């Protein structure tokens, strides 16, 4: 990536700042009120189908029964009463209300109605809040909410969310308090305080290791404590006689003053009763007076004199934090950091809270019946909601997203319990792999071949892959959203070496049918021997086939009977007892990758007899849908080209539209779809006729693939055999397309900087999938990258790292699958020691607890026999087996251990204590001296990369800086030599979840429409559509969702390009927080968000925060990749520009030099990118008064431009002009050097008239030439638009005028790009 390239071009044409600000204002009005669930009071204009509702936002008056008695709430007629209720209960003065209804004009308002249904509702209308009597459920919900509000809930522990789940570091890196928080004068004052020795980049080490503190939150003061305890009383639940009198719950409150109160929850509210710890008397207590209130919050204020002040302090502390960083995630599973603080630290300390064990009762009732749901019915009934109008679609997709999020959460929790053996199987007599489970209304089974279904396909390996492909298939079909076709809710849970598939229960799937009746209604039954036909499934299945380019084809059962199917024989249709048509087993929607199977698979059942070159573990290697789509586009292009050539030939032969040899195009279009604007007979002459002849009818083009070729089907007739052979040739052509076009283009694009370079294994895999390349080809990518530029060498290293991490995962899963949960940390720690801990201990020993071994006698402890050499051999074997790649003999010595540890932790769901595991012993002291990162200083819990005193256990004194194994709580252990990893370092193992959620079609349509409008230069319409898309994303997904973060990111870039800097900064801050909480604090997307936030903050004048963001992003970059990422030169260049803006010229020069050096290393010394950076470096050297160096660098730039672009290119001419002037200036300065030293002539500083502007970082896998307006930012004709004559005139005017006079700086309105076609930004 050409880091030295200049600025990104802004959108062409004049923009209208005032109008844009109005749009931004309307956006903020739309999104003014959010609750924890992301509910929006003011819905999008898209709900009404036009912009009119922006004008219908008005305030209504809410009349309250208590102080403050009246509040104003802005609403829109397109909103719902539920949105209004949410807005009321989120107001600081109305926290206490949970059980109420609303009245307008004396009439009760239906809580589930739309605001438009309330007659007479207009601006200034009064809506009265009326407190309702409680039910037991409402009383429980009230207690839960009050505990949350007053900070009495403590920390929660569950099997799904790990330590610090949903963590955000944004507030400690780049605090932001709104667009109006910092004035220009204040920003200037802050920036002026940044010096060479006091700025966020002053102590940054380009090649040094990054501190683990980068990934840890800073220590924070404890939140103000409002009460000591609030929970369920030992006297709960009320006995029958008191329940008849309206008693609902009995509570126990301990105030900060140390007083204890027994409280009765009554249908009328809450009051203090006469009970004590030893005496039961739930009647109201006479003293203190007025000890009764409708809300528990109000009652506590009455009972505790200090509560009011403490509660206000708590609210102030909470208000100082970004709400997005504190809201609970409800629409997405939070990300879990792989490094966490020790359990003894304040950040992760476990707090006592008796009521934590009672929350299940508070949330679900005595019998837990309130959480039992019919997931399948909820999902399918929601899918069947109306979708005619935009408002219908918004409501439907919002509810679908909510239900899928809740299902994923429940299914993942249940899956973890099943994997840990805490759920009884329905068939306990079967083998473990064949056992099935039902928990919380969800069906679970293992991703293993327990019943022999995949014996011929690879057994357990094939079954594991099949369930993964099935989830991907369900996701694809869900995205198609075909009416009348149902899919069960489906996710995969990988946990403790086991893979489970969780599905909503399809009605009738367990029904025992008659012996002669097949178990499914369409497709193969228990393989391909029996095939079921049902015409009722053809219409819906055909829609799936058409969308996925699947051919309707024949299959034959074991008797040779022919059946015509719309999909693969493995894809099944089931008619549920609810009358719905379900599509199941979607693991083979696309054909097999026959080229891979021909090379590496044999059908031999005896695996021991398989030759090494044909021993691939399974036959489930299918082609990716993205590859099919790419091949379809190629064939479509060929078809269109052939049609155009045919027309040209016909025209050349004298055949036109009026002859009898060609259809009469003048009277009617050939196709209704492809030819949108057909021409009449009177319009055939001139330009319109020419345009009409340029259109191509694509209705005749068809491409579909047979997914069942190479699967053992036996055609019967000669005609069928011929057609089958053609189908096989077409599939082979697709695989040829993969090998001959897709993979070489992938290598070329990364080599030539056509796309952003991946940062880690996840981004590499994602980029491969986007291109249609399966991860099994990662070995081929590494092989093709062995000989080439440093960029390709970087790709090889990253690919090898990913293969090693995946191989380790397979080895670890093999051991973990057979172990009890309590032994998992010991297993993981030992395997990590064998791989990454050999420098400290070359012969690590597994930490085995003898008492646990005695308890689990049947467990397989073979992991303890693993040695570094045997583990390395296993990894080499797995890499060769799965990716057909042979690691070099010394691969372990060349691996980046910190990055590999991170990849392994993410793949296995590990959460490790934050220590320096991967540095050599002599480097630990060097790391300990490293300065704190921008997000806070190191805490006592992580000094020198070690945790003092271990985990704070009773035997912590035996620990040696956290390296020697701790004594077990149940048995003493033999003291072994120090080891890098101990079992206590494995704080937690979290489930890895893969869901089948589809994206919102409506929100994506609005986003695409906005992009198209921007491409067509319809900026005003494009901005409105993009804002509508953002509002739709927020409404449908909720605020805290990865898709919303990506939209924020894209819109921030858009506003930056059109000079709406405040809006860009606001959206970029939100993108960072949501990315951190939902994707990961160190994910590649989060790093990109920080880099662009830095860019926007600098453009907005806040260079101090911009540099802090740069520093944090660079530290994260070093953690996940290393200090030498091929694209890092752009970030170095941006940092240099920012430092230059602060007039820190020497520091800026250092960063320019580093950027130039990286470009020389990665792109070559004679590349256009290097020349562009040399041009900028020459200017930086001149600013730093190194005029000789400036001349040399400018000469290098000129030489490269002259050689690459020719003498007439504008880049060459400008470099030549700069070179001449710099040379003259250098000679002049040398001539007057003595006078300068004698202070006879005061030399003017070389100050540019116009400062450089940083450029956005290119996203992974995206082209750097794609502007936010969709147009390519082609190479500009010139390098810089500064006036050399004016600049040199200023420099040479020594002594003329006031020497201290400052030259005014002007903004560049349309900076030009310094990039060739082959270089990056």
Tab-separated table of C-alpha atoms in Angstrom, residues 664-984:
chain	number	residue	atom	x	y	z
A	664	UNK	CA	-38.610	-5.998	-35.415
A	665	UNK	CA	-36.959	-4.188	-32.508
A	666	UNK	CA	-38.616	-0.951	-33.531
A	667	UNK	CA	-42.123	-2.062	-32.799
A	668	UNK	CA	-41.549	-3.807	-29.513
A	669	UNK	CA	-38.666	-4.594	-27.203
A	670	UNK	CA	-37.150	-8.050	-27.320
A	671	UNK	CA	-37.473	-8.453	-23.600
A	672	UNK	CA	-39.507	-6.739	-21.001
A	673	UNK	CA	-36.809	-6.761	-18.356
A	674	UNK	CA	-33.534	-6.293	-20.131
A	675	UNK	CA	-34.822	-3.646	-22.536
A	676	UNK	CA	-36.372	-1.127	-20.220
A	677	UNK	CA	-36.986	1.700	-22.648
A	678	UNK	CA	-38.260	0.084	-25.832
A	679	UNK	CA	-38.578	2.340	-28.834
A	680	UNK	CA	-41.498	2.794	-31.165
A	681	UNK	CA	-41.255	2.762	-34.952
A	682	UNK	CA	-41.058	6.551	-35.129
A	683	UNK	CA	-38.000	6.607	-32.847
A	684	UNK	CA	-35.735	4.164	-34.614
A	685	UNK	CA	-33.662	6.811	-36.329
A	686	UNK	CA	-30.876	8.791	-34.675
A	687	UNK	CA	-29.452	8.450	-31.213
A	688	UNK	CA	-32.335	6.518	-29.613
A	689	UNK	CA	-32.133	3.830	-32.241
A	690	UNK	CA	-28.408	3.538	-31.686
A	691	UNK	CA	-28.935	3.160	-27.945
A	692	UNK	CA	-31.611	0.552	-28.534
A	693	UNK	CA	-29.322	-1.484	-30.746
A	694	UNK	CA	-26.693	-1.311	-27.997
A	695	UNK	CA	-28.918	-3.196	-25.565
A	696	UNK	CA	-28.537	-6.926	-25.194
A	697	UNK	CA	-31.350	-9.311	-24.394
A	698	UNK	CA	-30.120	-11.432	-21.457
A	699	UNK	CA	-33.328	-13.387	-20.986
A	700	UNK	CA	-31.955	-16.166	-23.165
A	701	UNK	CA	-28.845	-16.520	-21.009
A	702	UNK	CA	-28.963	-19.298	-18.475
A	703	UNK	CA	-26.368	-20.901	-16.261
A	704	UNK	CA	-27.144	-23.471	-13.605
A	705	UNK	CA	-25.094	-26.237	-12.053
A	706	UNK	CA	-25.994	-29.755	-11.012
A	707	UNK	CA	-25.013	-30.202	-7.331
A	708	UNK	CA	-25.262	-33.999	-7.525
A	709	UNK	CA	-22.586	-34.649	-10.135
A	710	UNK	CA	-19.672	-36.779	-8.889
A	711	UNK	CA	-21.899	-38.094	-6.085
A	712	UNK	CA	-22.500	-41.632	-7.282
A	713	UNK	CA	-25.613	-41.031	-9.381
A	714	UNK	CA	-25.993	-43.495	-12.279
A	715	UNK	CA	-27.841	-42.177	-15.371
A	716	UNK	CA	-29.794	-44.862	-17.183
A	717	UNK	CA	-30.221	-43.808	-20.811
A	718	UNK	CA	-27.712	-42.506	-23.348
A	719	UNK	CA	-29.419	-39.129	-23.360
A	720	UNK	CA	-29.252	-38.917	-19.602
A	721	UNK	CA	-25.582	-39.916	-19.640
A	722	UNK	CA	-24.790	-37.229	-22.192
A	723	UNK	CA	-26.576	-34.563	-20.181
A	724	UNK	CA	-24.827	-35.749	-17.022
A	725	UNK	CA	-21.472	-35.545	-18.757
A	726	UNK	CA	-22.249	-31.961	-19.799
A	727	UNK	CA	-23.152	-31.135	-16.208
A	728	UNK	CA	-19.846	-32.589	-15.051
A	729	UNK	CA	-17.934	-30.534	-17.610
A	730	UNK	CA	-19.653	-27.363	-16.431
A	731	UNK	CA	-18.683	-28.038	-12.806
A	732	UNK	CA	-15.109	-28.756	-13.839
A	733	UNK	CA	-15.132	-25.465	-15.722
A	734	UNK	CA	-16.019	-23.701	-12.462
A	735	UNK	CA	-13.097	-25.342	-10.677
A	736	UNK	CA	-10.844	-24.352	-13.574
A	737	UNK	CA	-12.115	-20.797	-13.160
A	738	UNK	CA	-11.055	-20.985	-9.508
A	739	UNK	CA	-7.543	-22.213	-10.267
A	740	UNK	CA	-6.848	-20.259	-13.436
A	741	UNK	CA	-8.480	-16.914	-12.633
A	742	UNK	CA	-9.672	-16.407	-9.063
A	743	UNK	CA	-6.596	-17.588	-7.137
A	744	UNK	CA	-4.054	-15.912	-9.475
A	745	UNK	CA	-6.034	-12.663	-9.347
A	746	UNK	CA	-6.131	-12.915	-5.553
A	747	UNK	CA	-2.343	-13.199	-5.422
A	748	UNK	CA	-1.916	-10.426	-7.988
A	749	UNK	CA	-4.228	-8.000	-6.212
A	750	UNK	CA	-2.414	-8.409	-2.901
A	751	UNK	CA	0.971	-8.181	-4.552
A	752	UNK	CA	0.167	-5.069	-6.557
A	753	UNK	CA	-1.673	-3.302	-3.697
A	754	UNK	CA	-5.008	-3.491	-5.502
A	755	UNK	CA	-6.758	-4.372	-2.249
A	756	UNK	CA	-6.077	-3.799	1.432
A	757	UNK	CA	-3.774	-6.413	2.955
A	758	UNK	CA	-5.297	-8.711	5.630
A	759	UNK	CA	-4.207	-8.084	9.206
A	760	UNK	CA	-4.813	-11.483	10.809
A	761	UNK	CA	-6.155	-14.943	10.122
A	762	UNK	CA	-9.784	-13.892	10.429
A	763	UNK	CA	-9.460	-11.095	7.894
A	764	UNK	CA	-7.511	-13.385	5.531
A	765	UNK	CA	-10.207	-16.072	5.729
A	766	UNK	CA	-12.931	-13.477	5.234
A	767	UNK	CA	-11.169	-12.083	2.179
A	768	UNK	CA	-10.719	-15.568	0.715
A	769	UNK	CA	-14.389	-16.354	1.199
A	770	UNK	CA	-15.386	-13.071	-0.392
A	771	UNK	CA	-13.397	-14.062	-3.474
A	772	UNK	CA	-14.941	-17.556	-3.521
A	773	UNK	CA	-11.816	-19.355	-2.277
A	774	UNK	CA	-12.228	-22.063	0.362
A	775	UNK	CA	-9.836	-22.013	3.305
A	776	UNK	CA	-8.516	-25.419	2.225
A	777	UNK	CA	-6.655	-23.535	-0.529
A	778	UNK	CA	-4.731	-21.438	1.965
A	779	UNK	CA	-1.814	-23.822	1.538
A	780	UNK	CA	-1.822	-23.172	-2.182
A	781	UNK	CA	-1.802	-19.428	-1.534
A	782	UNK	CA	1.216	-19.867	0.714
A	783	UNK	CA	2.986	-21.960	-1.922
A	784	UNK	CA	2.334	-19.381	-4.630
A	785	UNK	CA	3.697	-16.661	-2.340
A	786	UNK	CA	7.014	-18.318	-1.557
A	787	UNK	CA	8.814	-16.625	-4.406
A	788	UNK	CA	7.930	-12.989	-4.748
A	789	UNK	CA	7.937	-9.549	-3.219
A	790	UNK	CA	7.905	-8.838	0.477
A	791	UNK	CA	4.152	-8.345	0.266
A	792	UNK	CA	3.819	-11.935	-0.927
A	793	UNK	CA	6.256	-13.049	1.758
A	794	UNK	CA	3.961	-11.370	4.275
A	795	UNK	CA	1.013	-13.262	2.792
A	796	UNK	CA	2.963	-16.514	3.102
A	797	UNK	CA	3.770	-15.828	6.745
A	798	UNK	CA	0.173	-14.929	7.549
A	799	UNK	CA	-1.153	-18.007	5.723
A	800	UNK	CA	1.286	-20.285	7.549
A	801	UNK	CA	0.296	-18.748	10.872
A	802	UNK	CA	-3.367	-19.362	10.115
A	803	UNK	CA	-2.702	-22.978	9.107
A	804	UNK	CA	-0.694	-23.613	12.271
A	805	UNK	CA	-3.424	-22.101	14.458
A	806	UNK	CA	-6.105	-24.166	12.756
A	807	UNK	CA	-4.007	-27.312	12.999
A	808	UNK	CA	-3.456	-26.666	16.718
A	809	UNK	CA	-7.210	-26.228	17.116
A	810	UNK	CA	-7.869	-29.640	15.572
A	811	UNK	CA	-5.250	-31.282	17.776
A	812	UNK	CA	-6.554	-29.574	20.920
A	813	UNK	CA	-10.161	-30.468	20.085
A	814	UNK	CA	-9.170	-34.105	19.748
A	815	UNK	CA	-7.921	-34.080	23.346
A	816	UNK	CA	-10.554	-31.750	24.834
A	817	UNK	CA	-13.427	-33.769	23.439
A	818	UNK	CA	-12.600	-36.657	25.734
A	819	UNK	CA	-11.923	-34.650	28.875
A	820	UNK	CA	-14.165	-33.455	31.702
A	821	UNK	CA	-14.580	-29.701	31.947
A	822	UNK	CA	-12.447	-29.454	35.087
A	823	UNK	CA	-9.404	-30.811	33.237
A	824	UNK	CA	-9.697	-28.536	30.189
A	825	UNK	CA	-7.440	-25.749	31.574
A	826	UNK	CA	-4.668	-28.247	32.321
A	827	UNK	CA	-4.917	-29.679	28.817
A	828	UNK	CA	-4.837	-26.293	27.111
A	829	UNK	CA	-1.977	-25.020	29.274
A	830	UNK	CA	0.132	-28.111	28.558
A	831	UNK	CA	-0.432	-27.956	24.805
A	832	UNK	CA	0.416	-24.250	24.769
A	833	UNK	CA	3.596	-24.983	26.714
A	834	UNK	CA	4.553	-27.608	24.155
A	835	UNK	CA	4.045	-25.131	21.327
A	836	UNK	CA	4.957	-21.702	22.692
A	837	UNK	CA	6.640	-22.311	26.040
A	838	UNK	CA	9.701	-24.302	25.038
A	839	UNK	CA	12.076	-21.359	25.511
A	840	UNK	CA	11.362	-21.348	29.239
A	841	UNK	CA	11.005	-25.111	29.652
A	842	UNK	CA	11.984	-27.484	26.873
A	843	UNK	CA	10.270	-30.449	28.515
A	844	UNK	CA	6.987	-29.200	29.962
A	845	UNK	CA	4.941	-31.482	32.159
A	846	UNK	CA	1.170	-31.507	32.322
A	847	UNK	CA	-0.399	-30.350	35.587
A	848	UNK	CA	-2.684	-33.196	36.586
A	849	UNK	CA	-4.769	-33.114	39.723
A	850	UNK	CA	-4.678	-36.604	41.191
A	851	UNK	CA	-7.999	-36.169	42.971
A	852	UNK	CA	-9.701	-35.183	39.711
A	853	UNK	CA	-8.040	-38.091	37.928
A	854	UNK	CA	-9.458	-40.398	40.553
A	855	UNK	CA	-12.937	-38.913	40.126
A	856	UNK	CA	-12.833	-39.145	36.316
A	857	UNK	CA	-11.317	-42.560	35.855
A	858	UNK	CA	-12.829	-43.052	32.394
A	859	UNK	CA	-11.430	-39.824	30.957
A	860	UNK	CA	-8.686	-39.894	28.351
A	861	UNK	CA	-5.589	-38.139	29.684
A	862	UNK	CA	-3.449	-38.794	26.624
A	863	UNK	CA	-2.787	-35.051	26.308
A	864	UNK	CA	-0.320	-35.422	29.187
A	865	UNK	CA	1.873	-37.585	26.945
A	866	UNK	CA	2.229	-34.796	24.387
A	867	UNK	CA	5.717	-33.377	24.014
A	868	UNK	CA	6.943	-30.377	22.013
A	869	UNK	CA	8.253	-32.668	19.303
A	870	UNK	CA	5.093	-34.782	19.117
A	871	UNK	CA	2.856	-31.701	19.039
A	872	UNK	CA	4.940	-30.150	16.281
A	873	UNK	CA	4.681	-33.402	14.344
A	874	UNK	CA	0.886	-33.402	14.826
A	875	UNK	CA	0.632	-29.821	13.591
A	876	UNK	CA	2.790	-30.590	10.567
A	877	UNK	CA	0.647	-33.631	9.802
A	878	UNK	CA	-2.604	-31.673	10.141
A	879	UNK	CA	-1.275	-28.887	7.922
A	880	UNK	CA	-0.275	-31.388	5.260
A	881	UNK	CA	-3.533	-33.310	5.626
A	882	UNK	CA	-5.956	-30.393	5.476
A	883	UNK	CA	-4.144	-27.758	3.434
A	884	UNK	CA	-1.622	-29.799	1.412
A	885	UNK	CA	1.200	-27.641	2.623
A	886	UNK	CA	4.537	-28.748	4.023
A	887	UNK	CA	5.918	-26.553	6.762
A	888	UNK	CA	9.628	-25.893	6.797
A	889	UNK	CA	11.704	-27.761	9.351
A	890	UNK	CA	12.379	-24.617	11.359
A	891	UNK	CA	8.831	-23.263	11.168
A	892	UNK	CA	8.467	-22.913	14.928
A	893	UNK	CA	11.484	-20.651	15.260
A	894	UNK	CA	10.102	-18.312	12.597
A	895	UNK	CA	6.568	-18.052	13.929
A	896	UNK	CA	5.378	-14.898	15.691
A	897	UNK	CA	4.373	-16.299	19.021
A	898	UNK	CA	2.212	-13.499	20.351
A	899	UNK	CA	0.187	-13.363	17.147
A	900	UNK	CA	-0.111	-17.164	17.008
A	901	UNK	CA	-1.272	-17.252	20.643
A	902	UNK	CA	-3.967	-14.721	19.822
A	903	UNK	CA	-5.170	-16.747	16.831
A	904	UNK	CA	-5.321	-19.927	18.915
A	905	UNK	CA	-7.170	-18.191	21.735
A	906	UNK	CA	-9.782	-16.766	19.362
A	907	UNK	CA	-10.332	-20.125	17.677
A	908	UNK	CA	-10.707	-22.063	20.930
A	909	UNK	CA	-12.525	-19.335	22.888
A	910	UNK	CA	-9.721	-18.959	25.435
A	911	UNK	CA	-9.491	-16.078	27.864
A	912	UNK	CA	-6.017	-15.829	29.366
A	913	UNK	CA	-4.636	-13.782	32.226
A	914	UNK	CA	-2.861	-10.771	30.759
A	915	UNK	CA	0.817	-11.695	30.967
A	916	UNK	CA	3.752	-11.580	28.608
A	917	UNK	CA	3.739	-15.220	27.518
A	918	UNK	CA	5.733	-15.020	24.330
A	919	UNK	CA	8.849	-12.972	25.001
A	920	UNK	CA	12.156	-14.566	25.775
A	921	UNK	CA	13.325	-14.384	29.411
A	922	UNK	CA	15.889	-11.686	28.665
A	923	UNK	CA	13.267	-9.464	27.079
A	924	UNK	CA	10.911	-9.356	30.038
A	925	UNK	CA	12.775	-6.536	31.754
A	926	UNK	CA	12.759	-4.576	28.519
A	927	UNK	CA	9.004	-4.973	28.249
A	928	UNK	CA	8.489	-3.974	31.834
A	929	UNK	CA	10.150	-0.637	31.186
A	930	UNK	CA	7.833	0.183	28.331
A	931	UNK	CA	5.749	3.291	28.805
A	932	UNK	CA	2.030	2.882	29.454
A	933	UNK	CA	-0.218	2.872	26.453
A	934	UNK	CA	-2.735	5.541	25.686
A	935	UNK	CA	-5.567	3.649	27.295
A	936	UNK	CA	-4.211	3.695	30.801
A	937	UNK	CA	-1.204	2.742	32.834
A	938	UNK	CA	-0.408	-0.744	33.985
A	939	UNK	CA	-2.141	-1.830	37.144
A	940	UNK	CA	-0.529	-3.708	39.954
A	941	UNK	CA	-2.201	-6.877	38.708
A	942	UNK	CA	-0.011	-7.035	35.616
A	943	UNK	CA	3.520	-5.879	36.366
A	944	UNK	CA	6.355	-7.040	34.128
A	945	UNK	CA	3.913	-9.265	32.341
A	946	UNK	CA	3.254	-11.373	35.447
A	947	UNK	CA	0.494	-11.487	38.018
A	948	UNK	CA	1.797	-11.040	41.559
A	949	UNK	CA	0.626	-13.683	44.027
A	950	UNK	CA	-1.305	-15.596	41.411
A	951	UNK	CA	-5.047	-15.579	41.782
A	952	UNK	CA	-5.091	-14.611	45.403
A	953	UNK	CA	-5.717	-18.138	46.636
A	954	UNK	CA	-4.681	-19.440	50.010
A	955	UNK	CA	-1.536	-21.060	48.585
A	956	UNK	CA	-0.525	-18.109	46.462
A	957	UNK	CA	2.814	-17.774	48.307
A	958	UNK	CA	4.083	-20.815	46.452
A	959	UNK	CA	3.771	-19.030	43.144
A	960	UNK	CA	6.959	-17.781	41.540
A	961	UNK	CA	5.956	-14.686	39.570
A	962	UNK	CA	3.025	-16.595	38.149
A	963	UNK	CA	5.252	-19.168	36.410
A	964	UNK	CA	5.298	-22.224	38.652
A	965	UNK	CA	2.142	-24.282	38.938
A	966	UNK	CA	-0.117	-23.477	41.880
A	967	UNK	CA	-1.049	-25.900	44.549
A	968	UNK	CA	-4.387	-27.531	43.914
A	969	UNK	CA	-7.263	-26.818	46.212
A	970	UNK	CA	-7.777	-30.537	46.642
A	971	UNK	CA	-4.352	-32.119	46.363
A	972	UNK	CA	-0.710	-31.161	46.575
A	973	UNK	CA	1.291	-31.249	43.370
A	974	UNK	CA	4.943	-31.886	42.598
A	975	UNK	CA	6.845	-28.671	42.042
A	976	UNK	CA	8.023	-28.601	38.433
A	977	UNK	CA	10.440	-26.268	36.650
A	978	UNK	CA	8.889	-22.936	35.673
A	979	UNK	CA	6.488	-23.111	32.756
A	980	UNK	CA	5.122	-20.360	30.568
A	981	UNK	CA	1.498	-21.416	30.937
A	982	UNK	CA	-0.194	-22.825	33.999
A	983	UNK	CA	-3.754	-24.002	34.363
A	984	UNK	CA	-4.702	-20.907	36.339
